[in-house]
Tab-separated table of N, CA and C in Angstrom:
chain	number	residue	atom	x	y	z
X	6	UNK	N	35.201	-7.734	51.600
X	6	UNK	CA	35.187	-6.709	50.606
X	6	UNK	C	36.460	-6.741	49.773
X	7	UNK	N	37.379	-6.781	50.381
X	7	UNK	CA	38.909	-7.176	49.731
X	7	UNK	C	38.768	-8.491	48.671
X	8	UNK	N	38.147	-9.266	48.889
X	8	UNK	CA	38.278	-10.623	48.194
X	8	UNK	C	37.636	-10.143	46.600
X	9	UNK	N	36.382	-9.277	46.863
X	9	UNK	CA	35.352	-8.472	45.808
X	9	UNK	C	36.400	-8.033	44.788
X	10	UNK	N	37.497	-7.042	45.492
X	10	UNK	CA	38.135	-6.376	44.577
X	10	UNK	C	39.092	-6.920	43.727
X	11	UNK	N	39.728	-7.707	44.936
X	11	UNK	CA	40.632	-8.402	44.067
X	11	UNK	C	40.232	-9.478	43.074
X	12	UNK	N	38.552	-9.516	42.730
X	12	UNK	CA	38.219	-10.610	41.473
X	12	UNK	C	37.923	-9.541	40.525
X	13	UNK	N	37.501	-8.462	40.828
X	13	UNK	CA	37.116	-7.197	39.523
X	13	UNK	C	38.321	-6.451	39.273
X	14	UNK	N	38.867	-6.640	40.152
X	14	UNK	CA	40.491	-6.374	39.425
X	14	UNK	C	40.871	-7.619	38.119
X	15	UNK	N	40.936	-8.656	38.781
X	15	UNK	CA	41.588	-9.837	38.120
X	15	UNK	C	40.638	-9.907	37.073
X	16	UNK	N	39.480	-9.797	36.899
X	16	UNK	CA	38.276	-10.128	35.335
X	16	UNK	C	38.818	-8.700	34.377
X	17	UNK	N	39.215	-7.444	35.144
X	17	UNK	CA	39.569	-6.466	34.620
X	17	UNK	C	40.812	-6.395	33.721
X	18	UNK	N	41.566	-6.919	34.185
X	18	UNK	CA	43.000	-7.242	33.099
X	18	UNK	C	43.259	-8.397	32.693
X	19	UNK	N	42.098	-9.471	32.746
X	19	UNK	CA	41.907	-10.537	31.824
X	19	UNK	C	41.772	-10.194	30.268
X	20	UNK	N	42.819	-10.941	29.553
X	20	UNK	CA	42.411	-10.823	28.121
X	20	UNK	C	40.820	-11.060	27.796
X	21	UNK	N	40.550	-10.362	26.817
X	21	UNK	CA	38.874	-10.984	26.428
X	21	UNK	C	39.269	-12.398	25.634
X	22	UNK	N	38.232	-12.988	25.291
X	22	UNK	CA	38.711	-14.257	24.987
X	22	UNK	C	38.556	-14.032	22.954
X	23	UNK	N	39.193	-14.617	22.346
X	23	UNK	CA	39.311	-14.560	21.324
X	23	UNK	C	38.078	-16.019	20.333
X	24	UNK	N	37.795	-15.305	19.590
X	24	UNK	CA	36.772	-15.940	18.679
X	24	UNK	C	37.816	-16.596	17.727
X	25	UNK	N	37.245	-17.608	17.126
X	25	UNK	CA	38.097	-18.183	16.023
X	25	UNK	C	37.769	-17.142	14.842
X	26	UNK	N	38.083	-16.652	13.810
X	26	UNK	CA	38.732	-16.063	12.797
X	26	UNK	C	37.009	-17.210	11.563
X	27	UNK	N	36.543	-16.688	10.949
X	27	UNK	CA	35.602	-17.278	9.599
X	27	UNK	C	36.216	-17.633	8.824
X	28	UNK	N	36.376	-18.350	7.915
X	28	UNK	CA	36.872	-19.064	7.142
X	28	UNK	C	36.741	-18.156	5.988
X	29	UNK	N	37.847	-17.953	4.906
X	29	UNK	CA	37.591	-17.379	3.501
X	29	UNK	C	36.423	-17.877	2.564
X	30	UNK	N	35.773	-17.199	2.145
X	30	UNK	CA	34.784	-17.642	1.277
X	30	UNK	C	35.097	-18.644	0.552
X	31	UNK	N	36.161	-18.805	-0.642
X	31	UNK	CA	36.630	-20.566	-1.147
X	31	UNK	C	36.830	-20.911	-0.240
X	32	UNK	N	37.301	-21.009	1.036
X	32	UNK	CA	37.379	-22.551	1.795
X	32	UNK	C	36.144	-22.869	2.396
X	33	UNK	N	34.940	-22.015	2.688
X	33	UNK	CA	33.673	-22.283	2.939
X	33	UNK	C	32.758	-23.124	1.508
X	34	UNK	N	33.481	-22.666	0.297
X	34	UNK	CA	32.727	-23.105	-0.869
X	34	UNK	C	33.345	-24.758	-1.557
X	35	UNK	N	34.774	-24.326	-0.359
X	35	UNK	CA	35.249	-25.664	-0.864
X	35	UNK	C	34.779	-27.018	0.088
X	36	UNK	N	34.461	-26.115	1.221
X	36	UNK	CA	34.047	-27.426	1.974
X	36	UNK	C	32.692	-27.971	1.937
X	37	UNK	N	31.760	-26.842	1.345
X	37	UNK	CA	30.460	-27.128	1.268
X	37	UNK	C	30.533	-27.721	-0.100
X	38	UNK	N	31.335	-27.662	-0.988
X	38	UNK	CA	31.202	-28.844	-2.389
X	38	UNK	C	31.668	-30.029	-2.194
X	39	UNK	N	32.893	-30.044	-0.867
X	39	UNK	CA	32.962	-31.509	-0.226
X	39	UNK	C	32.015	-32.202	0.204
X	40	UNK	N	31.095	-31.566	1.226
X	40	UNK	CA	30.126	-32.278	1.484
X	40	UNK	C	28.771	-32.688	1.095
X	41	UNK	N	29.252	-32.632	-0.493
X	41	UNK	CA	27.849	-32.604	-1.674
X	41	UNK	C	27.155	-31.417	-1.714
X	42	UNK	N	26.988	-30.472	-1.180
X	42	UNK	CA	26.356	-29.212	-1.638
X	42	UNK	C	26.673	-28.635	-2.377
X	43	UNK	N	25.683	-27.772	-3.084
X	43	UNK	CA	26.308	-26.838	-4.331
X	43	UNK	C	26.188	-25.755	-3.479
X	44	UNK	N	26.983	-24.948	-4.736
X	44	UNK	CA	26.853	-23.071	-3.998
X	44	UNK	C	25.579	-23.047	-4.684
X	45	UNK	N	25.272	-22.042	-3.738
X	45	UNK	CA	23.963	-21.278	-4.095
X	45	UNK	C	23.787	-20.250	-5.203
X	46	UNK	N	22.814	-20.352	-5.907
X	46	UNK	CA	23.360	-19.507	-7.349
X	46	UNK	C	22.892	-18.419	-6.841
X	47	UNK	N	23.571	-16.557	-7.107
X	47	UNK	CA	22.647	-15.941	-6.771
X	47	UNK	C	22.023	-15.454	-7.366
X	48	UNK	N	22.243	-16.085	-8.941
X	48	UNK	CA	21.671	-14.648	-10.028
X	48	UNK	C	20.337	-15.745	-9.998
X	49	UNK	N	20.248	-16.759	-9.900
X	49	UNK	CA	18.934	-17.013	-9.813
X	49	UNK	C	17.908	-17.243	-8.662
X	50	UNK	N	18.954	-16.794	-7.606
X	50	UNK	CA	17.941	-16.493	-6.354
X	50	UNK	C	17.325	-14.784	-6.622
X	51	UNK	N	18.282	-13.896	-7.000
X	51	UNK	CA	18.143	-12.336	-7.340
X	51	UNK	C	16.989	-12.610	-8.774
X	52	UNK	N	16.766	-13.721	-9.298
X	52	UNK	CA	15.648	-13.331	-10.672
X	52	UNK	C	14.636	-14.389	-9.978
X	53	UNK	N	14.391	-15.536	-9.146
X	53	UNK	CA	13.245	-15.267	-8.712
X	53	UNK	C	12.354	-14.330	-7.774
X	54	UNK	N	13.487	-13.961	-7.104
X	54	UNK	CA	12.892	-12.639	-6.481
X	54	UNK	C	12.333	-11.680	-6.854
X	55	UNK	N	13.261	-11.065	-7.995
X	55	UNK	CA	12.396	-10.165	-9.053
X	55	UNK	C	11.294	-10.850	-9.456
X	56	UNK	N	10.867	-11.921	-9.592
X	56	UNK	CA	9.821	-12.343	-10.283
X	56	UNK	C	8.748	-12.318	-8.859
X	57	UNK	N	8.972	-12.632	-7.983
X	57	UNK	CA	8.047	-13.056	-6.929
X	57	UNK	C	7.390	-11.082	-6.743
X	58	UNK	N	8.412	-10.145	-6.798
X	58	UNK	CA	8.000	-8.885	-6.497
X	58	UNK	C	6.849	-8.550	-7.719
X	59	UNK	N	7.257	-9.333	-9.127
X	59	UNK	CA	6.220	-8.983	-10.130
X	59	UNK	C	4.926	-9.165	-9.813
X	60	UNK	N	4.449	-10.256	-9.586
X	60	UNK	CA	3.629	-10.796	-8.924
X	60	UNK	C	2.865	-10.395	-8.070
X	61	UNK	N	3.610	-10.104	-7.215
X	61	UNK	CA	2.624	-9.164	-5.954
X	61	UNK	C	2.302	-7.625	-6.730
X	62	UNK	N	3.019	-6.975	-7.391
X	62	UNK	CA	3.166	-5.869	-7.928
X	62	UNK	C	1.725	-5.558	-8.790
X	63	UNK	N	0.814	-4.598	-8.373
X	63	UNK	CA	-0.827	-4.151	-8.967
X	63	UNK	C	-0.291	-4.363	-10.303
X	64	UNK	N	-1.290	-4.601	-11.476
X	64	UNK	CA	-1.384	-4.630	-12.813
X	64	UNK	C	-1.644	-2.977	-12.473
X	65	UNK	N	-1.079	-2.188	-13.856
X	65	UNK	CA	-1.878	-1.126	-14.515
X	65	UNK	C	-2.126	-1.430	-15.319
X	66	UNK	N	-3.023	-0.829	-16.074
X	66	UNK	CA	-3.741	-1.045	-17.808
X	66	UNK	C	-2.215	-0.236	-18.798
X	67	UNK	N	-2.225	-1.112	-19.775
X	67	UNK	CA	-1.036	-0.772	-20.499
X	67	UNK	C	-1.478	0.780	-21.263
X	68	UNK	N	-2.728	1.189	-21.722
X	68	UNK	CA	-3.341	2.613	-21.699
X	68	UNK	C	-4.671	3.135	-21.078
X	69	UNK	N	-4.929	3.768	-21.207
X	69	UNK	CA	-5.818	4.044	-20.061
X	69	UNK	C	-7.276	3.272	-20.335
X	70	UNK	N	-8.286	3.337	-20.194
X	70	UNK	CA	-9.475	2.417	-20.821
X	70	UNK	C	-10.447	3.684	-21.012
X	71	UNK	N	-10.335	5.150	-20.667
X	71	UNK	CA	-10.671	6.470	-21.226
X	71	UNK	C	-10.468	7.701	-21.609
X	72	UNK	N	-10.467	8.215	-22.557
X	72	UNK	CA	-9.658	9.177	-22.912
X	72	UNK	C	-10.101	10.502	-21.794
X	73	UNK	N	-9.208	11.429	-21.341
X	73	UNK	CA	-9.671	12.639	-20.735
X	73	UNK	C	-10.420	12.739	-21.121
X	74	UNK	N	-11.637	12.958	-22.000
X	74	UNK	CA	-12.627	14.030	-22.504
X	74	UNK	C	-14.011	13.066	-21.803
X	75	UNK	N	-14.019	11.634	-21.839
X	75	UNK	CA	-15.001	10.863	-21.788
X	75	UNK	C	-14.975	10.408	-20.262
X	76	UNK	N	-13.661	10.799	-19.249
X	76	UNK	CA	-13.883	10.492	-17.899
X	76	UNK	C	-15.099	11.227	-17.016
X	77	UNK	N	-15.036	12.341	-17.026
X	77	UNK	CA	-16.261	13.205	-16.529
X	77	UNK	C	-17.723	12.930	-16.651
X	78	UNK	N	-17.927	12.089	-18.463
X	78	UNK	CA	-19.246	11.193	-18.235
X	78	UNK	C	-19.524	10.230	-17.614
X	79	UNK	N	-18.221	9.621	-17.885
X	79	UNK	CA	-17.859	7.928	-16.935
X	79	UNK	C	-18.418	8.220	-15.250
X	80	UNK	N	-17.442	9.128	-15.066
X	80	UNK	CA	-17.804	9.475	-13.222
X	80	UNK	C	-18.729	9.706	-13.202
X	81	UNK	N	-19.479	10.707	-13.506
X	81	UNK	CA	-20.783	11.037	-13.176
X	81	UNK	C	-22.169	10.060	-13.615
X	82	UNK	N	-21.936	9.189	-14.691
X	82	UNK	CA	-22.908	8.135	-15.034
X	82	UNK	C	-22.601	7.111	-13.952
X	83	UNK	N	-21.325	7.038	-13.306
X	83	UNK	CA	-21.461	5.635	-12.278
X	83	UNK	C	-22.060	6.725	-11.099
X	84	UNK	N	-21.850	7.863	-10.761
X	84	UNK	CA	-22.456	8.697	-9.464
X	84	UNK	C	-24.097	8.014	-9.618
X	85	UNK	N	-24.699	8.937	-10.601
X	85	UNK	CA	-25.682	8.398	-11.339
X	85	UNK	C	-26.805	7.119	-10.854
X	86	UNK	N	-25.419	6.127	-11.304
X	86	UNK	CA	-26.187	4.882	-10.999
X	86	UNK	C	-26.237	4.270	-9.164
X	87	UNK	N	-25.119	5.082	-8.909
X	87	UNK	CA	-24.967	4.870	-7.423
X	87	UNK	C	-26.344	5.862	-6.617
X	88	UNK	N	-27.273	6.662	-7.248
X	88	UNK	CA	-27.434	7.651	-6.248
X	88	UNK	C	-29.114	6.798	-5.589
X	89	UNK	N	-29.317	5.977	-6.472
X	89	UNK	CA	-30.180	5.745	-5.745
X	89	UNK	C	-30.664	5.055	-4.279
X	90	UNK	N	-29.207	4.132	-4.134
X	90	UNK	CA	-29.034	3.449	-3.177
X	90	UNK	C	-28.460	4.959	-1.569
X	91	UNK	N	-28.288	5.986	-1.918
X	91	UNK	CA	-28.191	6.975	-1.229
X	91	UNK	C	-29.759	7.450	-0.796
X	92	UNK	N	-30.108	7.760	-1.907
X	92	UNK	CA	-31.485	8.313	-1.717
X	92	UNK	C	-32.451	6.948	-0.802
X	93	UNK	N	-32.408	6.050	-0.778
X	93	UNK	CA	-33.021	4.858	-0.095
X	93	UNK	C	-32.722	5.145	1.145
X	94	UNK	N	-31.269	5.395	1.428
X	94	UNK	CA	-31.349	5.650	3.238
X	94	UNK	C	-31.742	7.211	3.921
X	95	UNK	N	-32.116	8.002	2.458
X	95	UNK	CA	-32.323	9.290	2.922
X	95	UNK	C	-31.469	10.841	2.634
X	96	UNK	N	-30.467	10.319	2.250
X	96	UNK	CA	-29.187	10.868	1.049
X	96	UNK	C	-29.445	11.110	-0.081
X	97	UNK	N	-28.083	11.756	-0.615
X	97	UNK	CA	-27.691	11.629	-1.751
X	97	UNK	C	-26.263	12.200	-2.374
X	98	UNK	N	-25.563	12.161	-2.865
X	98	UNK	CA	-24.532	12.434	-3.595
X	98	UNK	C	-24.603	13.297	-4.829
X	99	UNK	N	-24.094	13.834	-4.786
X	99	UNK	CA	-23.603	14.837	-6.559
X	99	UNK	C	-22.151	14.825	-6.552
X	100	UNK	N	-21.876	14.801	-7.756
X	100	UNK	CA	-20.320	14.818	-7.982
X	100	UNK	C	-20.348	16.911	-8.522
X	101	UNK	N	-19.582	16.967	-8.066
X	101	UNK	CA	-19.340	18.455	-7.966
X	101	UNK	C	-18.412	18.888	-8.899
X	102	UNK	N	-16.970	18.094	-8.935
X	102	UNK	CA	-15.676	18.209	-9.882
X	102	UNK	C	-15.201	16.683	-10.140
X	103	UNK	N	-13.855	17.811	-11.326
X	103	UNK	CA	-12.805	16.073	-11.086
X	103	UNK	C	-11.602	17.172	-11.429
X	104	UNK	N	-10.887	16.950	-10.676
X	104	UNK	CA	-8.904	17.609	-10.717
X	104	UNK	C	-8.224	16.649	-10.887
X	105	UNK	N	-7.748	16.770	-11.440
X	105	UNK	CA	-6.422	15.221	-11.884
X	105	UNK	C	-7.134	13.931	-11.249
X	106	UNK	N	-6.318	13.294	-10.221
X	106	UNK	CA	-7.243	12.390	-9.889
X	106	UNK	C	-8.068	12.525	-8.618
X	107	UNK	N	-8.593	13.607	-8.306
X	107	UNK	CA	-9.115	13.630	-7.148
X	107	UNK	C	-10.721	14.368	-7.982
X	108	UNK	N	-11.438	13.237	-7.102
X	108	UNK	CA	-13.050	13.685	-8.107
X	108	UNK	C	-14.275	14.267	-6.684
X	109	UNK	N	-14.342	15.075	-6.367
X	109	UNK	CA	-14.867	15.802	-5.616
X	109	UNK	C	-16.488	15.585	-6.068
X	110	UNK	N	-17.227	15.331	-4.294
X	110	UNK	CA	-18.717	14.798	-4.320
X	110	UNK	C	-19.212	15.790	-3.238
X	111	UNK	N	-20.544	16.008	-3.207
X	111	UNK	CA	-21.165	16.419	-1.933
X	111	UNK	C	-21.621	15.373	-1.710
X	112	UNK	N	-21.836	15.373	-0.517
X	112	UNK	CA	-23.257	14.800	0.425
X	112	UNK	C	-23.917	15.489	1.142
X	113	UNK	N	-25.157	15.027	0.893
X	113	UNK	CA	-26.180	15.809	1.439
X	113	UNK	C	-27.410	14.843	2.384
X	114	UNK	N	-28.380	15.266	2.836
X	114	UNK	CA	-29.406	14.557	3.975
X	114	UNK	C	-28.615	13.683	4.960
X	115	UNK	N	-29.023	12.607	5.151
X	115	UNK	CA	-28.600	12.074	6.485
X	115	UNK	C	-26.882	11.447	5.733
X	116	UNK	N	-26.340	11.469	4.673
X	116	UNK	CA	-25.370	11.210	4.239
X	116	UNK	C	-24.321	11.893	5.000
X	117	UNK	N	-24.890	13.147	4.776
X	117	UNK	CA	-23.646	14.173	5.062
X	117	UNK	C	-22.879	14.338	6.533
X	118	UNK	N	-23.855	13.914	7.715
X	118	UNK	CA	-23.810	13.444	8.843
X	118	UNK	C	-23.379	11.945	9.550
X	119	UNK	N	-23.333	11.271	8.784
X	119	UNK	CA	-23.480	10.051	9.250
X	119	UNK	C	-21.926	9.718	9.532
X	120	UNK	N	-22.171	8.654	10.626
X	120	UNK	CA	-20.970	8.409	10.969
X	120	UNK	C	-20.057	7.436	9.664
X	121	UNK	N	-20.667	6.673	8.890
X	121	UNK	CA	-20.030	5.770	7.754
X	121	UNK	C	-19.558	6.538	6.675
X	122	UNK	N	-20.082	7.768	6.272
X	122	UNK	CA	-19.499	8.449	5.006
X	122	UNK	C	-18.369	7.928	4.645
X	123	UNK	N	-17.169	8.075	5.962
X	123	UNK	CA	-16.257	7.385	5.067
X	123	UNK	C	-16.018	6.096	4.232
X	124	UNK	N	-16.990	5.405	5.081
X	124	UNK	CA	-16.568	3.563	4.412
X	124	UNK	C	-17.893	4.111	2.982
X	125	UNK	N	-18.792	5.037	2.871
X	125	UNK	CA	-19.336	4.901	1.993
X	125	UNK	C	-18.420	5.887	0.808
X	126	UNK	N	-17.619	6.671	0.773
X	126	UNK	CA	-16.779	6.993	-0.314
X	126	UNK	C	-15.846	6.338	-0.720
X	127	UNK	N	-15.158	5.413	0.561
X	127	UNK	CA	-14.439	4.267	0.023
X	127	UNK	C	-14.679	3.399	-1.041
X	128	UNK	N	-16.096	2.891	-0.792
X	128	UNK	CA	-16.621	2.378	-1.820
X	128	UNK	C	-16.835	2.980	-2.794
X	129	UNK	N	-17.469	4.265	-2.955
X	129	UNK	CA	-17.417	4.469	-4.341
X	129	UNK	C	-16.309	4.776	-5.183
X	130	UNK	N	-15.406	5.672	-4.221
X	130	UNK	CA	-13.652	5.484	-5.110
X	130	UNK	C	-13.342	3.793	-5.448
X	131	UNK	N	-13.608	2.727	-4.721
X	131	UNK	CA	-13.281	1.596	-5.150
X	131	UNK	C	-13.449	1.177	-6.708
X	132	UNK	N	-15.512	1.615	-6.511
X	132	UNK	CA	-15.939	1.466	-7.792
X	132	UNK	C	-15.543	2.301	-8.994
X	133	UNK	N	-15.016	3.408	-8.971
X	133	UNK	CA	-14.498	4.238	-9.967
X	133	UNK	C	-12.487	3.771	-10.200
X	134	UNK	N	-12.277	3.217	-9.209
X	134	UNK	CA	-10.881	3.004	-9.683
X	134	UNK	C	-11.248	1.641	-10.728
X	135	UNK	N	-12.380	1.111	-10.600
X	135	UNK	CA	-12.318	-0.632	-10.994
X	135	UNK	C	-13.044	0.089	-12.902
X	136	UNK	N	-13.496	1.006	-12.398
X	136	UNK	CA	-14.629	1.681	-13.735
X	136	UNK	C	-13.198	2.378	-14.874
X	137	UNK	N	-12.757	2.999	-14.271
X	137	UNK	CA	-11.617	3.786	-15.061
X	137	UNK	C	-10.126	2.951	-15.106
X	138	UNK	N	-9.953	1.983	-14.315
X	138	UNK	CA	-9.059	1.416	-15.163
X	138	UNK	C	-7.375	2.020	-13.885
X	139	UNK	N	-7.280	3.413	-13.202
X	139	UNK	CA	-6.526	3.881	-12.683
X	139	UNK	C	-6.804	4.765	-11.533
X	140	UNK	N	-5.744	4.901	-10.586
X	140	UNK	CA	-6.086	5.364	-9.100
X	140	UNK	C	-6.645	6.972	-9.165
X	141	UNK	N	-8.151	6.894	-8.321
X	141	UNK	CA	-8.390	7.762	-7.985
X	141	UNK	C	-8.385	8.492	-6.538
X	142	UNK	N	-9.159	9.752	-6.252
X	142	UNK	CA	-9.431	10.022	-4.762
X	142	UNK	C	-10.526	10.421	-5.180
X	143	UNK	N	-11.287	10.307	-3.722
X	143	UNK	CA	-12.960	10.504	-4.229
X	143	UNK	C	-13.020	11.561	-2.200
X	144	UNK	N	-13.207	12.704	-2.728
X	144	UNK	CA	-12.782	13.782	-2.055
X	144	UNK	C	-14.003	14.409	-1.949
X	145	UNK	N	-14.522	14.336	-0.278
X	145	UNK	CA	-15.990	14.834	-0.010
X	145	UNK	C	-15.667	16.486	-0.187
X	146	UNK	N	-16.907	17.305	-0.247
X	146	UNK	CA	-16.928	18.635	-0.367
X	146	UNK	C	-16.644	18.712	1.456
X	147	UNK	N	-16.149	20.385	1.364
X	147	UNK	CA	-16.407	20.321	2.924
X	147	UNK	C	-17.022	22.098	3.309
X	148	UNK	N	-18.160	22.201	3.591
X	148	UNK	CA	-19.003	23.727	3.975
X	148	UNK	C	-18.426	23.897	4.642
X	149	UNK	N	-18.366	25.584	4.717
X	149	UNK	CA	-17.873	25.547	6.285
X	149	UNK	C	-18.814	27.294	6.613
């Protein structure tokens, strides 16, 4: 047990060991132009980047593709054309409102129950964001 202590003693007032010190940035830039490398540019690593973020970045429409007054026909003529494929499984849809961008629908018959409603409003907000040009919500009614 004595032998124990006297090594956690001795690791205990051992200096820690010292790291070498990094080199100043010119002597890193000088040695990497010694060995044929260039520095790395950053203003053109920082502008393809910006460019790569453009890229991924959604298009918006530079103005809208309907004026307020003509969205409310728009929505409701694509409801419209959507309702029949509702009514086929026994459904149906009405668009009820539109508030800024949230456009409020009922469902009704086996719609209103069903376990998919959601993947089926998904889709139709899909189709109305692709119809109007800008982000909507497509916001079921809810009875209570």
């Amino acid at each position: 047990m004595k032998d124990l202590l006297d090594e956690t003693r001795a690791l205990a007032s051992a200096p820690a060991p010292q790291r070498p010190a990094a080199p100043p940035a010119a002597a890193a830039l000088a040695a990497r132009q010694a060995a044929g490398g260039a520095a790395p540019d950053t203003a053109a690593f920082l502008a393809n980047f910006v460019k790569i973020g453009e890229i991924a970045a959604p298009k918006t429409p530079a103005k809208p593709l309907f004026s307020p007054e003509e969205e409310p026909e728009v929505v409701a003529d694509l409801i419209a054309e959507m309702r029949p494929m509702f009514q086929r499984d026994g459904g149906d849809i009405e668009l009820v409102g539109i508030t800024g961008n949230a456009v409020q629908v009922r469902l009704s018959g086996s719609c209103a129950g069903c376990m998919m409603s959601a993947r089926t409003l998904s889709t139709v907000q899909h189709q109305l964001i692709e119809t109007l040009g800008r982000p909507v919500r497509v916001v079921p009614e809810i009875r209570h």
